C-alpha positions as a Markdown table, in Angstrom:
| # | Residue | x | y | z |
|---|---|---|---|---|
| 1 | Unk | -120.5 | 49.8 | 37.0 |
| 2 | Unk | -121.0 | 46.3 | 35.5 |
| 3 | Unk | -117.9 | 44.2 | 34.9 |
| 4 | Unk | -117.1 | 42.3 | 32.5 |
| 5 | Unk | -114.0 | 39.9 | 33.2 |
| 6 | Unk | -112.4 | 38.1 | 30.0 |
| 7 | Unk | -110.0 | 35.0 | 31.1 |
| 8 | Unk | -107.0 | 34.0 | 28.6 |
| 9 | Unk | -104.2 | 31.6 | 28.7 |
| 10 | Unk | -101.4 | 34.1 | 29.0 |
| 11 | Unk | -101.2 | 37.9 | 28.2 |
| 12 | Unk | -99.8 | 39.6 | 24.5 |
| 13 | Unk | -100.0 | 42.8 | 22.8 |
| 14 | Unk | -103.0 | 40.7 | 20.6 |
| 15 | Unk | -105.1 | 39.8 | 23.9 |
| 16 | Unk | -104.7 | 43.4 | 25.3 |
| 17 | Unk | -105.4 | 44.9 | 22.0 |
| 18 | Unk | -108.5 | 42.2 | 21.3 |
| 19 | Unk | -109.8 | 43.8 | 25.4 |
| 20 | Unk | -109.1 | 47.2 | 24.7 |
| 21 | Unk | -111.7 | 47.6 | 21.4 |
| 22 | Unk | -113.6 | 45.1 | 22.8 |
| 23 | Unk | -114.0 | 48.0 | 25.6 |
| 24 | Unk | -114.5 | 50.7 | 23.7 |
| 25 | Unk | -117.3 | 49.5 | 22.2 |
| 26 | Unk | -119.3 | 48.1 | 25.5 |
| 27 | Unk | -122.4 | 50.6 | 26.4 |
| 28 | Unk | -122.0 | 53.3 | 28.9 |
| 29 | Unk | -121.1 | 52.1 | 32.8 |
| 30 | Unk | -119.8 | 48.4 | 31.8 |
| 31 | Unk | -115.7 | 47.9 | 32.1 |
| 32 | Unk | -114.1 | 45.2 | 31.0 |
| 33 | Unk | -110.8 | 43.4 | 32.8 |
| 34 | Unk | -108.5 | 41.0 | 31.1 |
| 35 | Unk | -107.2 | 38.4 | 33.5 |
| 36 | Unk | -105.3 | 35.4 | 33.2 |
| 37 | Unk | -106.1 | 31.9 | 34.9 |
| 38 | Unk | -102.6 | 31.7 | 37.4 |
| 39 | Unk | -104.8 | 35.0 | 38.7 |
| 40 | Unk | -107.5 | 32.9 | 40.2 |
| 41 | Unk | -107.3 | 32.2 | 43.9 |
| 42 | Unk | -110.1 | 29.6 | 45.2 |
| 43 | Unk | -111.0 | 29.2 | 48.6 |
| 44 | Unk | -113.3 | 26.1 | 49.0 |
| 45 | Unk | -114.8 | 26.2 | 52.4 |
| 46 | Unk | -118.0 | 23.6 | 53.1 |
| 47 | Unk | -120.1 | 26.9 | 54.5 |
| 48 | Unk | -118.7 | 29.5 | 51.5 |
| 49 | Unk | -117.0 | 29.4 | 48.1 |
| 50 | Unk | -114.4 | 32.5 | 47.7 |
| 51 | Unk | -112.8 | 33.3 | 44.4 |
| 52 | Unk | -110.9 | 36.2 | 43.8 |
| 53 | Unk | -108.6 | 37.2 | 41.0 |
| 54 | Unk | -105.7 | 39.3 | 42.0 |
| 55 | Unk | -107.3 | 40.1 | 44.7 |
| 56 | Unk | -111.0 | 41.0 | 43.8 |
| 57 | Unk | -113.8 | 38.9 | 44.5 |
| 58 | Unk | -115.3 | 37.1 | 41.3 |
| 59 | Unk | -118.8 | 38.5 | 42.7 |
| 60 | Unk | -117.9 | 41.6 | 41.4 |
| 61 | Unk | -118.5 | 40.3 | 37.8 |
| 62 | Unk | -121.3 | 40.1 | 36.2 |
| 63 | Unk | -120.2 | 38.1 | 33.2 |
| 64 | Unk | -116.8 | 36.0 | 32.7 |
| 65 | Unk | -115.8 | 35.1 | 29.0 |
| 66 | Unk | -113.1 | 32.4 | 28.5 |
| 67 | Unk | -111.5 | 33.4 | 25.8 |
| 68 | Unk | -108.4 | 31.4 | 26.0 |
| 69 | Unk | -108.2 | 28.1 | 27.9 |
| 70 | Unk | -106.0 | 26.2 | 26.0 |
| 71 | Unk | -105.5 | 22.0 | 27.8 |
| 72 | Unk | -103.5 | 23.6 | 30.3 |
| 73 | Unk | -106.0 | 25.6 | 32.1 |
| 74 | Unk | -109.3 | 23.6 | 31.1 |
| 75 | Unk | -109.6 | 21.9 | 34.3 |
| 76 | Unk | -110.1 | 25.6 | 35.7 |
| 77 | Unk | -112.3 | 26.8 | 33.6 |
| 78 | Unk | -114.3 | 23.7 | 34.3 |
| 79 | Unk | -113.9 | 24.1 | 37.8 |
| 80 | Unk | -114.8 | 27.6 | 38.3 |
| 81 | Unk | -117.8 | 27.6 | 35.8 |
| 82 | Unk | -119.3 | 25.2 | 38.9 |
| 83 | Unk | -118.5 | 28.0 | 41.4 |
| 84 | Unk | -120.0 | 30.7 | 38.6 |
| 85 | Unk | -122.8 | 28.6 | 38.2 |
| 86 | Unk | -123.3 | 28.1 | 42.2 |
| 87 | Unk | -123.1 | 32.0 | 42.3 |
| 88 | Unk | -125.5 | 32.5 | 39.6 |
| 89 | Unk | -122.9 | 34.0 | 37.6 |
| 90 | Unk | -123.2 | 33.9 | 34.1 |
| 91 | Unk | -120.0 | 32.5 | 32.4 |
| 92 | Unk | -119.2 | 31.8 | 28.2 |
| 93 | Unk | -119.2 | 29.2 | 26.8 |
| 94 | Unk | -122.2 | 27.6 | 28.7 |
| 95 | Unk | -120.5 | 24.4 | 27.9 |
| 96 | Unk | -117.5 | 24.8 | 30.4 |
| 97 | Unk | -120.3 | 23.7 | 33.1 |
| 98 | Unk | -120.0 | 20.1 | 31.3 |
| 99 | Unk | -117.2 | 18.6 | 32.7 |
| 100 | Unk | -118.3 | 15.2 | 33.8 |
| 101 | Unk | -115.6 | 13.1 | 34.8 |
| 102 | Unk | -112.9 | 14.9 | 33.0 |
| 103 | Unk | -111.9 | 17.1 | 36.1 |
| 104 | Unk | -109.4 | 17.0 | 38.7 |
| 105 | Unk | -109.6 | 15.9 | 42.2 |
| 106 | Unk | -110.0 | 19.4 | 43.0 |
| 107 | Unk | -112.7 | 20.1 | 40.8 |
| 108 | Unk | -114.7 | 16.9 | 42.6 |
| 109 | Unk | -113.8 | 18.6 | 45.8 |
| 110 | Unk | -115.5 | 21.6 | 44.4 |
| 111 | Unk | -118.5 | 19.7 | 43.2 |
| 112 | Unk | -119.1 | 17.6 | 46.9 |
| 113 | Unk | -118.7 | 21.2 | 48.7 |
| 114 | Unk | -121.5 | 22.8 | 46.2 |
| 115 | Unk | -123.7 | 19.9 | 47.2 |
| 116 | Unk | -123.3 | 21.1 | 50.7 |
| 117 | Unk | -121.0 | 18.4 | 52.1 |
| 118 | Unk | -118.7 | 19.0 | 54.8 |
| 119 | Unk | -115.7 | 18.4 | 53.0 |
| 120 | Unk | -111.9 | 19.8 | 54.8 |
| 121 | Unk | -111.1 | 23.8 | 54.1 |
| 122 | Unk | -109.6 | 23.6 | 50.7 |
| 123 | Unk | -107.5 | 26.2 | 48.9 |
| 124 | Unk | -106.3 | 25.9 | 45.1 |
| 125 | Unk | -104.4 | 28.5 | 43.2 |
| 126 | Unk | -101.9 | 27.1 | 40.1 |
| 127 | Unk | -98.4 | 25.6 | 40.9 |
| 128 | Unk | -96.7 | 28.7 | 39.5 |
| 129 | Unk | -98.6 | 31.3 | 42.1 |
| 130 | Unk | -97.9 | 29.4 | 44.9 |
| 131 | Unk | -94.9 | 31.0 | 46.4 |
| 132 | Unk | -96.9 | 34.6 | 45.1 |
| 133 | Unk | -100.3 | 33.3 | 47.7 |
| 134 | Unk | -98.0 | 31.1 | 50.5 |
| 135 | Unk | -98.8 | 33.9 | 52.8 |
| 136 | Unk | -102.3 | 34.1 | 52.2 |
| 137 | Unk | -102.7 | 30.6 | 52.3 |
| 138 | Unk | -101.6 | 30.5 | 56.1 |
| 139 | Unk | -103.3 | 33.7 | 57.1 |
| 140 | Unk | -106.6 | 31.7 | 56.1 |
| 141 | Unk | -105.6 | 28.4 | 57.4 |
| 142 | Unk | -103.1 | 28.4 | 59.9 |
| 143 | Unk | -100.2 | 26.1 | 59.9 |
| 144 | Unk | -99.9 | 22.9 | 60.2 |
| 145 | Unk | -101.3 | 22.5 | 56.6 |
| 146 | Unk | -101.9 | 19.7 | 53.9 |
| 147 | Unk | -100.6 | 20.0 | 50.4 |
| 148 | Unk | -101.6 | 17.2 | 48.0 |
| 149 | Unk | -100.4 | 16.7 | 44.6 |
| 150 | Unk | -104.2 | 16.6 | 42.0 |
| 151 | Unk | -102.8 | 14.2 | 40.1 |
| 152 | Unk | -101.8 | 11.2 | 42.6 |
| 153 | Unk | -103.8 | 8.6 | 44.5 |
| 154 | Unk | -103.1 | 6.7 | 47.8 |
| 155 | Unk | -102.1 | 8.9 | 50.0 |
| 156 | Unk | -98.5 | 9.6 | 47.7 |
| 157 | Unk | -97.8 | 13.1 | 47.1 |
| 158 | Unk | -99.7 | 14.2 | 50.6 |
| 159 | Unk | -97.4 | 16.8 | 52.1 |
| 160 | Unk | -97.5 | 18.1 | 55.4 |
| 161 | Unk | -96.4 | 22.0 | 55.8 |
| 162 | Unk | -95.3 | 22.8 | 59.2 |
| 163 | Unk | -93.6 | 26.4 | 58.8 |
| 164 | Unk | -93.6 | 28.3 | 55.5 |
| 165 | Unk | -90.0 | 26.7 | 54.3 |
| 166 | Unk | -91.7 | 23.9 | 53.4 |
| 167 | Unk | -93.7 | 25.4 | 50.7 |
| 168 | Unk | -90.1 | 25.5 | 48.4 |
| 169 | Unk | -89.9 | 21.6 | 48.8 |
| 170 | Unk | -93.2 | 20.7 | 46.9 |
| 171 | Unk | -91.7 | 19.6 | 43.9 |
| 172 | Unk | -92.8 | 21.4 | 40.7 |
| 173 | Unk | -92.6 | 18.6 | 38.1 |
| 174 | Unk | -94.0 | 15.0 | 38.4 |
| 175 | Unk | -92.3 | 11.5 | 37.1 |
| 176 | Unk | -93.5 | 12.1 | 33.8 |
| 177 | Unk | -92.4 | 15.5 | 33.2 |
| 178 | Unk | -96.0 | 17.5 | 33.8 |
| 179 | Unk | -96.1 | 20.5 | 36.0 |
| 180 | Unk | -97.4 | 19.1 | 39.7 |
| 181 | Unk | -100.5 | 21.2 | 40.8 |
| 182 | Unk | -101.7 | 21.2 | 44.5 |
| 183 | Unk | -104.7 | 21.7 | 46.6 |
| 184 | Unk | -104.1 | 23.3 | 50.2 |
| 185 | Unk | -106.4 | 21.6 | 53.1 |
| 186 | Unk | -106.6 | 22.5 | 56.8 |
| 187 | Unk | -104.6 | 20.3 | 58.6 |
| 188 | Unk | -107.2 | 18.4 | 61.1 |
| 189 | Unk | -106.3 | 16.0 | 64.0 |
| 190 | Unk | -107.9 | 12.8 | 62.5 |
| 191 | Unk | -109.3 | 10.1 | 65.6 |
| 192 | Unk | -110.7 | 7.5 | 63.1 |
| 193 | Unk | -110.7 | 7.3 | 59.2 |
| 194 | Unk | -113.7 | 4.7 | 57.1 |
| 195 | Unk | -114.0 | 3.8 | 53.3 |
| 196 | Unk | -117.1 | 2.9 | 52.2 |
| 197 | Unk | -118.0 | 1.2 | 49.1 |
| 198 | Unk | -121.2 | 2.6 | 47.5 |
| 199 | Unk | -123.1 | 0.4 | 44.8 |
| 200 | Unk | -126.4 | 2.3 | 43.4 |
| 201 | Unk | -128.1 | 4.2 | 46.6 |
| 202 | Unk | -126.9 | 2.2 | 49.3 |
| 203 | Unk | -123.4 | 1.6 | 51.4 |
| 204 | Unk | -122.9 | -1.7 | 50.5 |
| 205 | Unk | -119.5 | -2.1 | 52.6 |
| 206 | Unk | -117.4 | 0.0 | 55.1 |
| 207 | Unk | -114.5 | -1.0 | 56.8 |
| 208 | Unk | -111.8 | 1.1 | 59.3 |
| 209 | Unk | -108.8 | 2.0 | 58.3 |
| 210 | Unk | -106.2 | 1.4 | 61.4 |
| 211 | Unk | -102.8 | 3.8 | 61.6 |
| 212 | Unk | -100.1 | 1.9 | 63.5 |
| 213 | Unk | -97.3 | 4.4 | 62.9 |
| 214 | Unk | -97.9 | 6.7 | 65.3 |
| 215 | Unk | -95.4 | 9.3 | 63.3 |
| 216 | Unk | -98.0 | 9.0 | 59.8 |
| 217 | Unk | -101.0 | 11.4 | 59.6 |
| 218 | Unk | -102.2 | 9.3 | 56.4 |
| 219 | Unk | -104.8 | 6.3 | 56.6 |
| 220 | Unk | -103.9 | 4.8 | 53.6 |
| 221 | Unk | -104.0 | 1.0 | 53.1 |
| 222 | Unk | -101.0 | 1.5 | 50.9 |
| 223 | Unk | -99.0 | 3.3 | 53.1 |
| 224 | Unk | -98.8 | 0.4 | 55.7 |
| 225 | Unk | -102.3 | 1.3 | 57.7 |
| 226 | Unk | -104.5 | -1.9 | 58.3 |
| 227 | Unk | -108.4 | -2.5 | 57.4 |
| 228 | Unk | -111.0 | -3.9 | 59.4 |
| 229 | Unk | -114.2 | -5.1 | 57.6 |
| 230 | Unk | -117.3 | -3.7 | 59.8 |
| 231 | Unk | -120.9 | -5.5 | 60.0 |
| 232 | Unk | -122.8 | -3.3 | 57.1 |
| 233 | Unk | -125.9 | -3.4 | 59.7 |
| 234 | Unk | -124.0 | -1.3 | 62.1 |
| 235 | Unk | -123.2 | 1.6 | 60.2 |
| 236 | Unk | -124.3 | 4.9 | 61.5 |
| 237 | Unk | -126.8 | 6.5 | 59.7 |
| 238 | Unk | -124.7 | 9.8 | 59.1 |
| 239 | Unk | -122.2 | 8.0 | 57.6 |
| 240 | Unk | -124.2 | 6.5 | 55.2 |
| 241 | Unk | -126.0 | 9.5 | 54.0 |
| 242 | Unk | -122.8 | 11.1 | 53.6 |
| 243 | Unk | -121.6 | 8.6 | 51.5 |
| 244 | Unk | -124.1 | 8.0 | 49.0 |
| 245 | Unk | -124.9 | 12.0 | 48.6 |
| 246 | Unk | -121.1 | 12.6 | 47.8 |
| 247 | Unk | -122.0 | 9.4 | 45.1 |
| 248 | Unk | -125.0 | 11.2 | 43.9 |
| 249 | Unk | -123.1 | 14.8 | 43.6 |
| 250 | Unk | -120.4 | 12.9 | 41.5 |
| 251 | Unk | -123.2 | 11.0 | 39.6 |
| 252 | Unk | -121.2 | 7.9 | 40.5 |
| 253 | Unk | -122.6 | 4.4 | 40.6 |
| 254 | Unk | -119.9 | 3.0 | 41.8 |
| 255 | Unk | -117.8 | 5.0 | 44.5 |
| 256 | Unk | -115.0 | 4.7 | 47.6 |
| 257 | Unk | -116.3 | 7.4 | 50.0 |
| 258 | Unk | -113.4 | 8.6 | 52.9 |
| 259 | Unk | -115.2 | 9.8 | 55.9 |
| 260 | Unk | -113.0 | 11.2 | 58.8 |
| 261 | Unk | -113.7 | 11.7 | 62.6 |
| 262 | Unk | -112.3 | 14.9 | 63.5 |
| 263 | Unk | -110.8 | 14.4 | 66.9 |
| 264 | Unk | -111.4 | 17.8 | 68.8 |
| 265 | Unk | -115.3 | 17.5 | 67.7 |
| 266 | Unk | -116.5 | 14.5 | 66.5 |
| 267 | Unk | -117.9 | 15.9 | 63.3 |
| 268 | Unk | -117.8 | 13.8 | 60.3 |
| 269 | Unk | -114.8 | 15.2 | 57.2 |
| 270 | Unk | -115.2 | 14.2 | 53.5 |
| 271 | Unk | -111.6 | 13.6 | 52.4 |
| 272 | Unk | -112.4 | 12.5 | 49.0 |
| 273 | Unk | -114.7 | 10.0 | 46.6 |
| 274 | Unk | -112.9 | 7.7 | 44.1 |
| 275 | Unk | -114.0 | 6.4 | 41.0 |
| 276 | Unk | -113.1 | 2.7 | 40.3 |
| 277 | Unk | -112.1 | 2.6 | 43.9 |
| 278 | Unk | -109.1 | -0.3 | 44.9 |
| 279 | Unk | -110.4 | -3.4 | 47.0 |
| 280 | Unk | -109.0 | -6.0 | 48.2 |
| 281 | Unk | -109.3 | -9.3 | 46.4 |
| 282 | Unk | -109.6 | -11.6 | 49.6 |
| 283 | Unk | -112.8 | -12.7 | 49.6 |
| 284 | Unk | -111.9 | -14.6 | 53.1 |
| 285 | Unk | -111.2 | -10.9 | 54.7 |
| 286 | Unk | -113.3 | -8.5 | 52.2 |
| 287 | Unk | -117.3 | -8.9 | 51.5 |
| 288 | Unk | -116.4 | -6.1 | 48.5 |
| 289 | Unk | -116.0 | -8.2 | 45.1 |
| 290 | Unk | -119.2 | -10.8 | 46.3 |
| 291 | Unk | -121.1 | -6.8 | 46.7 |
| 292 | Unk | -119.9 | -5.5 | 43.3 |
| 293 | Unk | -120.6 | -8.7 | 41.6 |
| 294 | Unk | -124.6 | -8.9 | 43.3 |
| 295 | Unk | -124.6 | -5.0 | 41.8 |
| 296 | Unk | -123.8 | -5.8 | 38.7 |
| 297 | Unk | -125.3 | -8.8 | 38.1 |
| 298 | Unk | -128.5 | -6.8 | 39.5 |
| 299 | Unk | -128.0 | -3.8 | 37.1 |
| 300 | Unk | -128.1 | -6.2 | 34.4 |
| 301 | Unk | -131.1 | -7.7 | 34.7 |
C-alpha cells in the first residue's frame, strides 16, 4: 500500500471532503491520510532523524503534499521538507526545501544535524501538543531536560525541566503576544563551553566562556558568565572543523559557533550557530572587530 499523506493548517468539513475525492480517485493500492502540522513529532538525534505523525513514522509515506501552511506553520513545512529531503522523500511544493535564512533556530538545528554534526538530542513538536507528547518527551530523554524558547537569544527563555510539573510553567505567549514554541534538548553536564567567530573558511577567534555561579547551567556572556580570549594558534583542530562545517551547512560567512565539552566524555556538543553573532567592542580585551574588519576589507577587494 503506498501512502499518500496531505498536511493542512487545521481540519474542516472542506479539507476532509477535498481528501476524501481526492481518494477515490487515486489508482488501486495507494491511500491517502489527511494530517495536520500540531500532528508532527520530530526527534532530532545527531545519528538518526525520527518523524512521526500521530504516531506513525513519516517513512511510511511515500509522498507528502502541503496543502495548507498558512505563516503559522511555514517554518515546519520548511523544516521537515529538509528531513523529507534527507530521507529521499518526495514532498509538494519542491519549493518548501528553499528556506534559506528564513527558519527557526530549530530548523538550523535540523540543518547542522543533516550535515552530520554532533549537535545535543533535540525534540520539537508545536507549543499546543506539548502537554499531549510531555510523556514521550521523557521516555526518549530522560529528565533532567532543556526547554528553550525558538524565538529568544542569549541564553533567555532556556528552561530547565526537572520533574514533569515543570512542563505547565513554560509560558505559552511571549512579550509581544505570539505563541512561544520550544525545542526539547538532553540535558548534558557541561565541563567547558567556546564561541568561535568564523570569517570565510577559517576560525578567526575563539575565546572561553567561564560560569562563576555555580547554581547556572547557562554559559552565556549575558547572563553574568566571563570570556577569556584564547591564542587563535592553539585551537584544537576538532574544534575548528566543527566550527566552520556548521558555517558551511548554514551557508554563513560570517558565524558564532558554540562548541561544548560534555563532562562524562569529553566529546565535543554543537549548541547552536548565530548569524550576526554579538562581540564585544573592546578592542583592548577582544581581537574580534580588528578580525571582521581584515575580512571584510579582504572580501572587498
Amino acid at each position: 500500500m503506498k501512502k499518500i499523506l496531505i498536511f493542512v493548517d487545521k481540519i474542516g468539513p472542506k479539507k476532509e471532503l477535498f481528501a476524501e475525492e481526492i481518494g477515490k480517485m487515486l489508482g488501486k493500492g495507494k491511500q491517502l491520510v489527511l494530517a495536520k502540522f500540531t500532528d508532527l513529532y520530530f526527534d532530532i538525534d545527531p545519528k538518526n532523524i525520527s518523524i512521526e505523525v500521530e504516531g506513525i513514522p513519516i517513512t511510511d509515506f511515500g509522498l507528502v503534499y502541503f496543502r495548507r501552511a498558512g505563516d503559522k506553520f511555514s517554518v515546519a513545512s520548511a523544516t521537515l521538507a529538509l528531513c523529507l529531503a534527507q530521507k529521499g522523500i518526495k514532498f509538494i511544493d519542491s519549493v518548501w526545501g528553499e528556506i534559506g535564512p528564513l527558519g527557526s533556530k530549530f530548523t538550523s538545528l535540523t540543518k547542522l544535524a543533516v550535515a552530520g554534526l554532533p549537535i545535543f538530542h533535540t525534540i520539537f513538536v508545536q507549543q499546543s501538543r506539548i502537554v499531549d507528547f510531555k510523556d514521550k518527551i521523557v521516555e526518549n530523554m530522560g529528565l533532567p531536560l532543556v526547554a528553550k524558547e525558538v524565538s529568544t537569544q542569549r541564553g533567555k527563555g532556556v528552561h530547565k525541566i526537572t520533574i514533569k510539573e515543570d512542563f505547565n510553567n513554560l509560558t505559552p505567549v511571549d512579550s509581544e503576544g505570539r505563541t512561544n514554541q520550544y525545542l526539547f534538548q538532553k540535558f548534558v553536564d557541561i565541563k567547558e563551553e567556546y564561541r568561535l567567530l568564523v570569517l570565510g573558511d577559517r576560525v578567526r577567534v575563539w575565546e572561553k566562556k567561564i560560569v562563576t555561579d555555580p547554581k547556572e547551567f547557562r554559559h552565556n556572556i549575558s547572563l553574568g558568565a566571563t570570556e577569556e580570549f584564547l591564542d587563535i594558534k592553539d585551537i584544537p583542530k576538532e574544534f575548528e572543523e566543527i566550527a566552520v562545517k556548521a558555517a558551511k551547512a548554514l551557508k554563513l560567512e560570517v558565524a558564532g559557533v558554540d562548541i561544548a565539552v560534555e563532562a562524562k566524555t569529553g566529546n565535543l556538543l554543537l549548541i547552536e550557530v548565530n548569524r550576526g553573532p554579538g562581540i564585544t567592542y573592546d578592542t583592548g580585551v577582544s581581537p574580534e572587530l580588528h578580525e571582521i574588519a581584515a575580512f571584510l576589507d579582504k572580501e572587498s577587494d
